[in-house]
Tab-separated table of C-alpha atoms in Angstrom:
chain	number	residue	atom	x	y	z
A	1288	MET	CA	-72.500	68.585	-19.034
A	1289	HIS	CA	-75.330	70.467	-20.729
A	1290	PHE	CA	-74.801	72.818	-23.617
A	1291	THR	CA	-76.925	75.918	-23.199
A	1292	SER	CA	-76.029	77.968	-26.271
A	1293	GLU	CA	-73.786	77.905	-29.275
A	1294	GLN	CA	-72.517	80.236	-31.962
A	1295	ARG	CA	-70.035	80.380	-34.824
A	1296	LEU	CA	-67.353	83.011	-34.357
A	1297	ASP	CA	-64.962	84.440	-36.915
A	1298	GLU	CA	-62.756	81.939	-38.689
A	1299	GLY	CA	-65.355	79.248	-38.073
A	1300	VAL	CA	-64.504	78.750	-34.407
A	1301	HIS	CA	-67.395	77.085	-32.599
A	1302	GLU	CA	-68.256	78.551	-29.164
A	1303	ARG	CA	-70.566	76.640	-26.849
A	1304	ARG	CA	-71.695	77.627	-23.341
A	1305	PHE	CA	-72.322	74.778	-20.970
A	1306	THR	CA	-73.148	74.022	-17.358
A	1307	LEU	CA	-71.592	71.247	-15.363
A	1308	GLY	CA	-73.927	70.904	-12.416
A	1309	GLU	CA	-74.005	74.486	-11.133
A	1310	ILE	CA	-70.742	75.505	-12.800
A	1311	PRO	CA	-70.972	77.553	-16.010
A	1312	GLY	CA	-68.303	77.096	-18.644
A	1313	ILE	CA	-67.380	77.826	-22.253
A	1314	LEU	CA	-65.921	75.527	-24.877
A	1315	TRP	CA	-64.286	76.632	-28.107
A	1316	THR	CA	-63.517	74.124	-30.848
A	1317	PRO	CA	-61.842	74.550	-34.236
A	1318	ALA	CA	-63.972	74.600	-37.347
A	1319	SER	CA	-62.231	71.885	-39.242
A	1320	ALA	CA	-60.562	69.271	-37.104
A	1321	SER	CA	-58.881	66.221	-38.608
A	1322	GLY	CA	-59.616	64.062	-35.596
A	1323	PRO	CA	-59.905	64.817	-31.884
A	1324	ALA	CA	-58.287	68.147	-30.980
A	1325	PRO	CA	-55.838	68.601	-28.097
A	1326	LEU	CA	-57.465	70.577	-25.291
A	1327	ILE	CA	-56.220	73.667	-23.468
A	1328	LEU	CA	-57.833	74.593	-20.168
A	1329	ILE	CA	-57.783	78.373	-19.868
A	1330	GLY	CA	-57.402	79.555	-16.298
A	1331	HIS	CA	-58.139	83.077	-15.091
A	1332	PRO	CA	-58.254	85.210	-11.940
A	1333	PRO	CA	-61.454	85.106	-9.857
A	1334	LEU	CA	-63.069	88.137	-11.506
A	1335	GLY	CA	-65.985	86.310	-13.092
A	1336	LEU	CA	-66.300	84.888	-16.588
A	1337	ARG	CA	-68.353	87.857	-17.758
A	1338	THR	CA	-65.503	90.261	-16.982
A	1339	MET	CA	-62.817	87.943	-18.270
A	1340	TYR	CA	-64.654	86.860	-21.439
A	1341	PRO	CA	-62.930	89.138	-23.998
A	1342	ARG	CA	-59.445	88.080	-22.914
A	1343	LEU	CA	-60.298	84.379	-22.595
A	1344	ALA	CA	-62.191	84.243	-25.881
A	1345	GLY	CA	-59.344	86.042	-27.636
A	1346	ARG	CA	-56.874	83.399	-26.518
A	1347	ALA	CA	-59.259	80.511	-27.246
A	1348	ARG	CA	-60.062	81.761	-30.746
A	1349	TYR	CA	-56.379	82.122	-31.517
A	1350	TYR	CA	-55.636	78.578	-30.322
A	1351	ALA	CA	-58.577	77.125	-32.241
A	1352	SER	CA	-58.137	79.013	-35.501
A	1353	GLN	CA	-54.325	79.025	-35.713
A	1354	TYR	CA	-53.400	75.742	-34.038
A	1355	GLY	CA	-56.507	73.566	-34.170
A	1356	PHE	CA	-56.684	73.283	-30.372
A	1357	ALA	CA	-59.928	73.051	-28.447
A	1358	ALA	CA	-60.062	75.356	-25.409
A	1359	ALA	CA	-62.336	75.493	-22.398
A	1360	THR	CA	-62.830	77.487	-19.246
A	1361	ILE	CA	-65.143	77.308	-16.220
A	1362	GLU	CA	-66.326	79.826	-13.647
A	1363	LEU	CA	-64.280	79.700	-10.442
A	1364	PRO	CA	-66.019	78.944	-7.147
A	1365	GLY	CA	-67.101	82.196	-5.508
A	1366	SER	CA	-66.903	84.189	-8.767
A	1367	GLY	CA	-69.480	85.459	-11.268
A	1368	ASP	CA	-72.940	84.319	-10.274
A	1369	ARG	CA	-71.655	81.494	-8.103
A	1370	PRO	CA	-72.197	81.775	-4.333
A	1371	ARG	CA	-69.532	83.472	-2.239
A	1372	TRP	CA	-68.381	81.883	0.984
A	1373	PRO	CA	-67.765	83.958	4.094
A	1374	ALA	CA	-64.163	82.921	4.751
A	1375	ALA	CA	-63.123	84.022	1.275
A	1376	GLU	CA	-64.795	87.410	1.729
A	1377	GLN	CA	-62.954	87.762	5.055
A	1378	ALA	CA	-59.613	86.819	3.492
A	1379	ARG	CA	-60.144	89.340	0.688
A	1380	ALA	CA	-60.931	92.049	3.231
A	1381	ASP	CA	-57.809	91.169	5.240
A	1382	LEU	CA	-55.677	91.379	2.109
A	1383	ARG	CA	-57.165	94.722	1.115
A	1384	ARG	CA	-56.626	96.098	4.608
A	1385	ALA	CA	-52.978	94.980	4.698
A	1386	MET	CA	-52.275	96.433	1.253
A	1387	GLU	CA	-53.998	99.732	1.963
A	1388	ALA	CA	-52.070	100.029	5.217
A	1389	GLY	CA	-48.868	99.368	3.282
A	1390	GLU	CA	-48.157	96.383	5.528
A	1391	PRO	CA	-46.337	93.333	4.228
A	1392	VAL	CA	-48.871	90.662	3.190
A	1393	GLY	CA	-47.970	87.672	5.340
A	1394	ASP	CA	-48.287	84.041	4.305
A	1395	GLU	CA	-51.209	83.629	6.693
A	1396	ILE	CA	-53.339	86.097	4.723
A	1397	VAL	CA	-52.229	84.697	1.356
A	1398	ALA	CA	-52.885	81.117	2.438
A	1399	ALA	CA	-56.355	81.998	3.786
A	1400	LEU	CA	-57.166	83.664	0.480
A	1401	VAL	CA	-55.682	81.189	-1.974
A	1402	LEU	CA	-55.713	77.690	-0.480
A	1403	PRO	CA	-59.508	77.347	-0.100
A	1404	LEU	CA	-59.885	78.537	-3.693
A	1405	VAL	CA	-57.329	75.981	-4.878
A	1406	ASP	CA	-58.952	73.219	-2.796
A	1407	ARG	CA	-62.347	73.925	-4.379
A	1408	ALA	CA	-61.330	74.820	-7.910
A	1409	VAL	CA	-58.998	71.927	-8.686
A	1410	PRO	CA	-61.592	69.126	-8.339
A	1411	GLU	CA	-63.960	71.225	-10.448
A	1412	TRP	CA	-61.379	71.546	-13.211
A	1413	GLN	CA	-60.906	67.784	-13.001
A	1414	SER	CA	-64.664	67.161	-13.313
A	1415	ALA	CA	-64.774	69.493	-16.290
A	1416	LEU	CA	-61.885	67.564	-17.808
A	1417	ASP	CA	-63.767	64.272	-17.308
A	1418	ALA	CA	-66.781	65.676	-19.108
A	1419	LEU	CA	-64.879	67.430	-21.898
A	1420	LEU	CA	-62.844	64.340	-22.740
A	1421	THR	CA	-66.039	62.354	-23.397
A	1422	LEU	CA	-66.744	64.601	-26.405
A	1423	PRO	CA	-65.650	62.961	-29.656
A	1424	GLU	CA	-64.171	66.189	-31.018
A	1425	ILE	CA	-61.722	66.452	-28.090
A	1426	GLY	CA	-58.803	64.141	-27.375
A	1427	GLY	CA	-55.805	64.276	-25.124
A	1428	PRO	CA	-53.271	65.443	-24.321
A	1429	VAL	CA	-54.330	68.416	-22.243
A	1430	GLY	CA	-52.623	71.688	-21.386
A	1431	TYR	CA	-53.459	74.248	-18.708
A	1432	GLU	CA	-52.672	77.917	-19.124
A	1433	GLY	CA	-53.378	81.183	-17.405
A	1434	GLY	CA	-53.611	82.838	-14.085
A	1435	VAL	CA	-54.138	81.816	-10.524
A	1436	ILE	CA	-50.791	80.096	-10.712
A	1437	SER	CA	-51.554	78.255	-7.449
A	1438	ILE	CA	-54.464	76.431	-9.114
A	1439	GLY	CA	-52.232	75.555	-12.054
A	1440	VAL	CA	-49.491	74.239	-9.781
A	1441	ARG	CA	-51.885	71.974	-7.875
A	1442	LEU	CA	-53.457	70.741	-11.125
A	1443	ALA	CA	-50.033	70.012	-12.590
A	1444	VAL	CA	-49.196	67.919	-9.522
A	1445	VAL	CA	-52.441	65.962	-9.059
A	1446	GLU	CA	-53.843	65.642	-12.588
A	1447	PRO	CA	-51.805	63.278	-14.777
A	1448	ARG	CA	-53.816	64.111	-17.903
A	1449	ILE	CA	-52.243	67.583	-17.947
A	1450	ALA	CA	-49.124	67.246	-20.076
A	1451	ALA	CA	-47.858	70.827	-20.189
A	1452	ALA	CA	-48.710	74.131	-18.526
A	1453	GLY	CA	-48.300	77.806	-19.233
A	1454	PHE	CA	-48.333	79.911	-16.079
A	1455	PHE	CA	-48.627	83.623	-15.490
A	1456	ALA	CA	-46.346	84.549	-12.590
A	1457	GLY	CA	-48.147	85.955	-9.577
A	1458	SER	CA	-46.723	86.479	-6.148
A	1459	LEU	CA	-49.775	85.687	-4.019
A	1460	VAL	CA	-48.483	82.146	-3.757
A	1461	PRO	CA	-48.799	80.506	-0.336
A	1462	ALA	CA	-45.719	78.782	1.069
A	1463	ALA	CA	-47.598	75.471	0.836
A	1464	VAL	CA	-48.008	75.880	-2.924
A	1465	PHE	CA	-44.383	76.896	-3.251
A	1466	GLU	CA	-43.516	73.485	-1.791
A	1467	GLU	CA	-45.915	71.761	-4.197
A	1468	ALA	CA	-44.112	73.471	-7.074
A	1469	ARG	CA	-41.091	71.255	-6.446
A	1470	GLN	CA	-43.253	68.246	-7.359
A	1471	VAL	CA	-44.231	69.650	-10.752
A	1472	THR	CA	-42.468	67.678	-13.491
A	1473	ILE	CA	-44.349	68.553	-16.707
A	1474	PRO	CA	-42.926	71.065	-19.214
A	1475	LEU	CA	-43.659	74.643	-18.176
A	1476	HIS	CA	-43.844	77.975	-19.937
A	1477	VAL	CA	-43.921	80.831	-17.421
A	1478	LEU	CA	-44.707	84.462	-18.230
A	1479	LEU	CA	-43.385	87.175	-15.941
A	1480	GLN	CA	-44.106	90.862	-16.257
A	1481	TRP	CA	-40.852	92.518	-15.210
A	1482	ASP	CA	-42.486	95.646	-13.731
A	1483	ASP	CA	-45.630	94.004	-12.385
A	1484	GLU	CA	-46.958	96.382	-9.761
A	1485	ARG	CA	-48.952	93.556	-8.126
A	1486	ASN	CA	-46.125	91.076	-8.097
A	1487	ASP	CA	-42.812	90.592	-6.328
A	1488	ARG	CA	-40.241	89.880	-9.023
A	1489	GLN	CA	-37.850	87.959	-6.815
A	1490	ALA	CA	-40.661	85.763	-5.475
A	1491	SER	CA	-41.613	84.867	-9.041
A	1492	LEU	CA	-38.008	84.047	-9.957
A	1493	ASP	CA	-37.738	81.893	-6.827
A	1494	LEU	CA	-40.935	80.049	-7.769
A	1495	PHE	CA	-39.623	79.442	-11.298
A	1496	ASP	CA	-36.432	78.100	-9.760
A	1497	ALA	CA	-38.422	75.776	-7.462
A	1498	PHE	CA	-40.367	73.954	-10.192
A	1499	GLY	CA	-39.108	70.387	-10.522
A	1500	SER	CA	-39.645	70.235	-14.308
A	1501	GLN	CA	-36.756	69.290	-16.573
A	1502	GLU	CA	-38.095	71.598	-19.266
A	1503	LYS	CA	-39.131	75.007	-18.049
A	1504	THR	CA	-38.885	78.345	-19.801
A	1505	LEU	CA	-39.374	81.780	-18.274
A	1506	HIS	CA	-40.398	84.614	-20.568
A	1507	ALA	CA	-39.945	87.954	-18.860
A	1508	ASN	CA	-41.219	91.052	-20.616
A	1509	LEU	CA	-40.992	94.677	-19.730
A	1510	GLY	CA	-44.189	96.215	-18.476
A	1511	GLY	CA	-46.911	95.997	-15.862
A	1512	HIS	CA	-49.380	93.316	-14.824
A	1513	THR	CA	-51.718	93.589	-17.800
A	1514	GLY	CA	-49.032	94.465	-20.334
A	1515	VAL	CA	-48.159	90.987	-21.610
A	1516	PRO	CA	-47.108	91.549	-25.235
A	1517	GLN	CA	-49.357	90.120	-27.921
A	1518	PHE	CA	-46.522	88.022	-29.343
A	1519	GLU	CA	-46.435	85.895	-26.186
A	1520	LEU	CA	-49.762	84.390	-27.222
A	1521	GLU	CA	-47.908	82.931	-30.167
A	1522	THR	CA	-44.938	81.667	-28.149
A	1523	GLY	CA	-47.358	80.031	-25.713
A	1524	ALA	CA	-49.279	78.356	-28.518
A	1525	ARG	CA	-46.065	77.067	-30.037
A	1526	PHE	CA	-45.038	75.712	-26.648
A	1527	PHE	CA	-48.289	73.754	-26.503
A	1528	ALA	CA	-47.880	72.663	-30.124
A	1529	ARG	CA	-44.552	71.083	-29.159
A	1530	HIS	CA	-46.031	69.199	-26.214
A	1531	LEU	CA	-49.636	68.394	-27.107
A	1532	ARG	CA	-49.068	66.526	-30.377
B	1036	MET	CA	-14.551	92.856	-49.479
B	1037	HIS	CA	-13.256	89.969	-51.554
B	1038	PHE	CA	-15.135	86.727	-51.933
B	1039	THR	CA	-12.751	83.789	-51.720
B	1040	SER	CA	-15.068	80.805	-52.122
B	1041	GLU	CA	-18.712	79.956	-52.503
B	1042	GLN	CA	-20.974	76.936	-52.266
B	1043	ARG	CA	-24.640	76.015	-52.319
B	1044	LEU	CA	-25.817	74.377	-49.095
B	1045	ASP	CA	-29.009	72.412	-48.454
B	1046	GLU	CA	-32.232	74.255	-49.172
B	1047	GLY	CA	-30.403	76.425	-51.695
B	1048	VAL	CA	-28.694	78.632	-49.100
B	1049	HIS	CA	-25.692	80.367	-50.621
B	1050	GLU	CA	-22.539	80.428	-48.471
B	1051	ARG	CA	-19.681	82.704	-49.415
B	1052	ARG	CA	-16.367	83.159	-47.616
B	1053	PHE	CA	-14.836	86.590	-47.808
B	1054	THR	CA	-11.991	88.690	-46.504
B	1055	LEU	CA	-12.304	92.264	-45.464
B	1056	GLY	CA	-8.692	93.449	-45.350
B	1057	GLU	CA	-7.134	90.841	-43.069
B	1058	ILE	CA	-10.451	89.805	-41.476
B	1059	PRO	CA	-12.041	86.571	-42.695
B	1060	GLY	CA	-15.798	86.275	-42.729
B	1061	ILE	CA	-18.732	84.237	-43.998
B	1062	LEU	CA	-21.941	85.387	-45.646
B	1063	TRP	CA	-25.080	83.284	-46.029
B	1064	THR	CA	-27.909	84.439	-48.300
B	1065	PRO	CA	-31.271	82.872	-49.060
B	1066	ALA	CA	-31.784	81.078	-52.349
B	1067	SER	CA	-34.796	82.974	-53.553
B	1068	ALA	CA	-35.085	86.508	-52.285
B	1069	SER	CA	-37.833	88.832	-53.429
B	1070	GLY	CA	-35.710	91.927	-53.012
B	1071	PRO	CA	-32.895	92.834	-50.617
B	1072	ALA	CA	-32.878	90.580	-47.520
B	1073	PRO	CA	-32.673	91.889	-43.952
B	1074	LEU	CA	-29.269	91.076	-42.446
B	1075	ILE	CA	-28.414	89.371	-39.157
B	1076	LEU	CA	-24.886	89.713	-37.832
B	1077	ILE	CA	-24.033	86.519	-35.958
B	1078	GLY	CA	-21.738	87.115	-33.002
B	1079	HIS	CA	-19.761	84.411	-31.224
B	1080	PRO	CA	-17.217	83.886	-28.447
B	1081	PRO	CA	-13.532	84.303	-29.358
B	1082	LEU	CA	-12.905	80.633	-30.093
B	1083	GLY	CA	-12.160	81.019	-33.796
B	1084	LEU	CA	-14.502	80.699	-36.766
B	1085	ARG	CA	-13.242	77.196	-37.536
B	1086	THR	CA	-14.374	75.920	-34.122
B	1087	MET	CA	-17.607	77.888	-34.135
B	1088	TYR	CA	-18.547	77.122	-37.762
B	1089	PRO	CA	-21.099	74.308	-37.174
B	1090	ARG	CA	-23.117	76.338	-34.659
B	1091	LEU	CA	-22.935	79.587	-36.649
B	1092	ALA	CA	-23.774	77.937	-39.961
B	1093	GLY	CA	-26.674	76.076	-38.364
B	1094	ARG	CA	-28.213	79.333	-37.213
B	1095	ALA	CA	-27.479	81.142	-40.482
B	1096	ARG	CA	-28.989	78.358	-42.611
B	1097	TYR	CA	-32.108	78.371	-40.480
B	1098	TYR	CA	-32.490	82.157	-40.812
B	1099	ALA	CA	-31.890	82.060	-44.568
B	1100	SER	CA	-34.024	79.055	-45.439
B	1101	GLN	CA	-36.934	79.630	-43.039
B	1102	TYR	CA	-37.094	83.433	-42.836
B	1103	GLY	CA	-35.309	84.732	-45.922
B	1104	PHE	CA	-32.725	86.624	-43.848
B	1105	ALA	CA	-29.118	87.075	-44.910
B	1106	ALA	CA	-26.601	86.354	-42.143
B	1107	ALA	CA	-22.923	87.134	-41.761
B	1108	THR	CA	-20.118	86.679	-39.303
B	1109	ILE	CA	-16.481	87.739	-39.061
B	1110	GLU	CA	-13.451	86.436	-37.195
B	1111	LEU	CA	-12.847	88.322	-33.944
B	1112	PRO	CA	-9.529	90.111	-33.418
B	1113	GLY	CA	-7.070	87.748	-31.715
B	1114	SER	CA	-9.017	84.614	-32.690
B	1115	GLY	CA	-8.585	81.926	-35.341
B	1116	ASP	CA	-5.583	82.766	-37.549
B	1117	ARG	CA	-5.601	86.426	-36.613
B	1118	PRO	CA	-2.661	87.748	-34.577
B	1119	ARG	CA	-2.892	87.645	-30.774
B	1120	TRP	CA	-1.901	90.660	-28.746
B	1121	PRO	CA	0.094	90.319	-25.542
B	1122	ALA	CA	-2.272	92.157	-23.211
B	1123	ALA	CA	-5.123	89.828	-24.158
B	1124	GLU	CA	-2.988	86.772	-23.495
B	1125	GLN	CA	-2.063	88.248	-20.123
B	1126	ALA	CA	-5.715	88.979	-19.260
B	1127	ARG	CA	-6.727	85.445	-20.208
B	1128	ALA	CA	-3.974	84.031	-17.996
B	1129	ASP	CA	-5.081	86.246	-15.111
B	1130	LEU	CA	-8.670	85.069	-15.495
B	1131	ARG	CA	-7.635	81.418	-15.626
B	1132	ARG	CA	-5.450	81.822	-12.528
B	1133	ALA	CA	-8.268	83.490	-10.557
B	1134	MET	CA	-10.791	80.848	-11.555
B	1135	GLU	CA	-8.480	77.942	-10.807
B	1136	ALA	CA	-7.688	79.456	-7.412
B	1137	GLY	CA	-11.430	79.777	-6.763
B	1138	GLU	CA	-10.987	83.507	-6.253
B	1139	PRO	CA	-13.718	85.960	-7.192
B	1140	VAL	CA	-13.036	87.404	-10.637
B	1141	GLY	CA	-12.792	91.133	-10.050
B	1142	ASP	CA	-13.930	93.805	-12.480
B	1143	GLU	CA	-10.291	94.715	-13.146
B	1144	ILE	CA	-9.604	91.292	-14.659
B	1145	VAL	CA	-12.890	91.236	-16.597
B	1146	ALA	CA	-12.348	94.742	-17.935
B	1147	ALA	CA	-8.778	93.942	-19.022
B	1148	LEU	CA	-10.063	90.880	-20.856
B	1149	VAL	CA	-13.211	92.247	-22.447
B	1150	LEU	CA	-12.835	95.982	-23.071
B	1151	PRO	CA	-9.881	95.766	-25.507
B	1152	LEU	CA	-11.782	93.065	-27.418
B	1153	VAL	CA	-14.887	95.272	-27.577
B	1154	ASP	CA	-12.840	98.318	-28.587
B	1155	ARG	CA	-11.267	96.404	-31.491
B	1156	ALA	CA	-14.196	94.245	-32.576
B	1157	VAL	CA	-16.928	96.876	-32.776
B	1158	PRO	CA	-15.303	99.029	-35.504
B	1159	GLU	CA	-14.598	95.822	-37.443
B	1160	TRP	CA	-18.255	94.798	-37.275
B	1161	GLN	CA	-19.129	98.278	-38.473
B	1162	SER	CA	-16.725	98.019	-41.420
B	1163	ALA	CA	-18.196	94.630	-42.275
B	1164	LEU	CA	-21.641	96.198	-42.152
B	1165	ASP	CA	-20.538	98.985	-44.509
B	1166	ALA	CA	-19.283	96.407	-46.998
B	1167	LEU	CA	-22.208	93.990	-46.672
B	1168	LEU	CA	-24.789	96.724	-47.188
B	1169	THR	CA	-23.246	97.604	-50.564
B	1170	LEU	CA	-24.329	94.176	-51.883
B	1171	PRO	CA	-27.565	94.406	-53.882
B	1172	GLU	CA	-28.980	91.220	-52.288
B	1173	ILE	CA	-28.767	92.735	-48.772
B	1174	GLY	CA	-30.821	95.606	-47.423
B	1175	GLY	CA	-31.517	97.024	-44.040
B	1176	PRO	CA	-32.611	96.765	-41.319
B	1177	VAL	CA	-29.929	94.876	-39.458
B	1178	GLY	CA	-30.009	92.647	-36.373
B	1179	TYR	CA	-27.164	91.428	-34.187
B	1180	GLU	CA	-27.355	88.163	-32.320
B	1181	GLY	CA	-25.108	85.910	-30.304
B	1182	GLY	CA	-22.439	85.836	-27.725
B	1183	VAL	CA	-19.889	88.227	-26.330
B	1184	ILE	CA	-22.766	90.254	-25.002
B	1185	SER	CA	-20.390	93.165	-24.324
B	1186	ILE	CA	-19.691	93.515	-28.052
B	1187	GLY	CA	-23.428	93.409	-28.739
B	1188	VAL	CA	-24.145	96.071	-26.124
B	1189	ARG	CA	-21.559	98.455	-27.544
B	1190	LEU	CA	-22.781	97.846	-31.111
B	1191	ALA	CA	-26.373	98.457	-30.044
B	1192	VAL	CA	-25.331	101.798	-28.551
B	1193	VAL	CA	-23.016	103.135	-31.260
B	1194	GLU	CA	-24.385	101.622	-34.485
B	1195	PRO	CA	-27.739	103.134	-35.508
B	1196	ARG	CA	-28.190	100.658	-38.384
B	1197	ILE	CA	-28.741	97.856	-35.836
B	1198	ALA	CA	-32.485	97.797	-35.206
B	1199	ALA	CA	-32.836	94.812	-32.880
B	1200	ALA	CA	-30.529	92.464	-30.989
B	1201	GLY	CA	-30.632	88.968	-29.539
B	1202	PHE	CA	-28.130	88.514	-26.722
B	1203	PHE	CA	-26.852	85.462	-24.934
B	1204	ALA	CA	-26.441	86.306	-21.260
B	1205	GLY	CA	-22.866	86.077	-20.018
B	1206	SER	CA	-21.534	87.337	-16.748
B	1207	LEU	CA	-18.060	88.443	-17.800
B	1208	VAL	CA	-19.462	91.906	-18.335
B	1209	PRO	CA	-17.271	94.791	-17.187
B	1210	ALA	CA	-18.896	97.474	-15.043
B	1211	ALA	CA	-18.273	99.967	-17.862
B	1212	VAL	CA	-20.379	97.887	-20.256
B	1213	PHE	CA	-23.062	97.486	-17.602
B	1214	GLU	CA	-23.326	101.283	-17.643
B	1215	GLU	CA	-23.496	101.327	-21.447
B	1216	ALA	CA	-26.424	98.872	-21.258
B	1217	ARG	CA	-28.588	101.666	-19.836
B	1218	GLN	CA	-28.159	103.526	-23.146
B	1219	VAL	CA	-29.452	100.633	-25.257
B	1220	THR	CA	-32.891	101.479	-26.613
B	1221	ILE	CA	-33.486	98.961	-29.436
B	1222	PRO	CA	-35.737	95.907	-28.916
B	1223	LEU	CA	-33.877	93.070	-27.196
B	1224	HIS	CA	-34.309	89.329	-26.945
B	1225	VAL	CA	-32.071	87.905	-24.210
B	1226	LEU	CA	-31.371	84.208	-23.649
B	1227	LEU	CA	-30.341	83.059	-20.182
B	1228	GLN	CA	-29.341	79.526	-19.246
B	1229	TRP	CA	-30.715	79.107	-15.713
B	1230	ASP	CA	-27.984	76.712	-14.550
B	1231	ASP	CA	-25.112	78.207	-16.515
B	1232	GLU	CA	-21.970	77.036	-14.762
B	1233	ARG	CA	-19.944	79.877	-16.342
B	1234	ASN	CA	-22.425	82.571	-15.530
B	1235	ASP	CA	-23.766	84.353	-12.476
B	1236	ARG	CA	-27.548	84.264	-12.709
B	1237	GLN	CA	-28.160	87.360	-10.626
B	1238	ALA	CA	-25.629	89.374	-12.617
B	1239	SER	CA	-27.469	88.427	-15.805
B	1240	LEU	CA	-30.843	89.400	-14.347
B	1241	ASP	CA	-29.342	92.714	-13.203
B	1242	LEU	CA	-27.988	93.345	-16.689
B	1243	PHE	CA	-31.379	92.582	-18.245
B	1244	ASP	CA	-32.921	95.007	-15.789
B	1245	ALA	CA	-30.385	97.693	-16.715
B	1246	PHE	CA	-31.109	97.764	-20.457
B	1247	GLY	CA	-32.866	100.986	-21.395
B	1248	SER	CA	-35.023	99.367	-24.097
B	1249	GLN	CA	-38.785	99.742	-24.007
B	1250	GLU	CA	-39.203	96.284	-25.508
B	1251	LYS	CA	-37.018	93.632	-23.964
B	1252	THR	CA	-37.756	89.952	-23.417
B	1253	LEU	CA	-35.770	87.506	-21.304
B	1254	HIS	CA	-36.034	83.818	-22.163
B	1255	ALA	CA	-34.629	81.701	-19.353
B	1256	ASN	CA	-34.303	77.979	-19.912
B	1257	LEU	CA	-33.228	75.187	-17.635
B	1258	GLY	CA	-29.777	73.817	-18.342
B	1259	GLY	CA	-26.101	74.674	-18.625
B	1260	HIS	CA	-24.124	77.049	-20.801
B	1261	THR	CA	-24.333	75.102	-24.042
B	1262	GLY	CA	-27.819	73.699	-23.435
B	1263	VAL	CA	-29.934	76.371	-25.141
B	1264	PRO	CA	-32.997	74.465	-26.416
B	1265	GLN	CA	-33.391	74.140	-30.163
B	1266	PHE	CA	-36.785	75.875	-30.073
B	1267	GLU	CA	-35.140	79.145	-29.009
B	1268	LEU	CA	-33.675	79.418	-32.506
B	1269	GLU	CA	-37.242	79.773	-33.696
B	1270	THR	CA	-38.293	82.301	-31.061
B	1271	GLY	CA	-35.210	84.349	-31.884
B	1272	ALA	CA	-35.975	84.261	-35.593
B	1273	ARG	CA	-39.558	85.314	-34.958
B	1274	PHE	CA	-38.296	88.187	-32.808
B	1275	PHE	CA	-36.181	89.389	-35.736
B	1276	ALA	CA	-39.070	88.834	-38.135
B	1277	ARG	CA	-41.138	91.254	-36.041
B	1278	HIS	CA	-38.460	93.934	-36.044
B	1279	LEU	CA	-36.556	93.608	-39.336
B	1280	ARG	CA	-39.462	93.938	-41.759
């Protein structure tokens, strides 16, 4: 892991850009830590870090300044400046075509779109975790939060260092991931936008029901996909504060 | 309103018993208030204040000591030492018979059980509110929280002094109340126990969907009817803190 730039943000939060091989990432750490800080991995949809930066940095700065958590994110494979791969482009085109035609989006299309992304992204998150946990200012335990719920589900199943996860309900979840959800046992905090125009409400409720965790909380709020209320940032942080101490 | 006893609890919370005509009640106020405190009315199932006291007092003490809210509750008609009325006894027997026979509990039985309770309880809550708001240590705005969701729905519709409500999802909701829910416009915070053995999950989700409020949040947690996690007391208090200031 090579740090490529750093700056001090408001409230003393320290932001450092890094590369991990060819993968760009960002790390935020609290100004004044009394020992190694718990780490939150901030997931996001495959829109590129440049596009997602304001939202990700907003969450990270809140976690660091209000709760003393470190937070980190990496570019997803096939996003930002990272190379595309043809099958993903094809799957995206198939999805667009089905949606524009008003056809139901079958599991075959969803699986072709999501599973290769999950298969590539999860080992990258794990490598990032390896590297981040060598830093003296970061300790365990680790939380994962954010979108691409399928990546979060797989990580929660295969990565024992992740102790708690906050998911954002999305319905482009392949049947194979739905089955993996039953194996998730860590505490979960799931956000659902009740009127999400890009999301099937019942599918999200079914996925919440499927998680094997003994502690799981669903927070449903009125509004569309991007309308998550600001106060949910606080409830998410408090969820992590309960589980990452 | 006549105060009949008073005591100081832990953390300086002041507990006073009162009667309002023939209705007994309890008022909790914070030790050190910097002006009139917002008031939370604490609702409860018709099991009698004596039975419910530990749970109600636990919530009230938390609100008073951690958030500086006043909190109050009153005995429901037909509960505790208050006189029963024959139709309610009959409705309860009908419900018990249907449940023991494993029959579906029709709206007729639910309506006979719940509507007379709502019709009697709501004006009593309003009278209590009139009296409580004359006390110099209590100011507006007012929240309502707790069980018998049908009472809360009616109060939210007819009582303009109630600015926000926290409901506990229950499925013994008559169709008439379900219709009233569409007229509710205040911010809502709804708790749902995902595995509630006394509650139909889909009916609760449908009721949440029906509320007319622009801001409504559903918190679903794993577990049975009485298994609401302790941390939801905090999220509820923070909900009121956002809306009662």
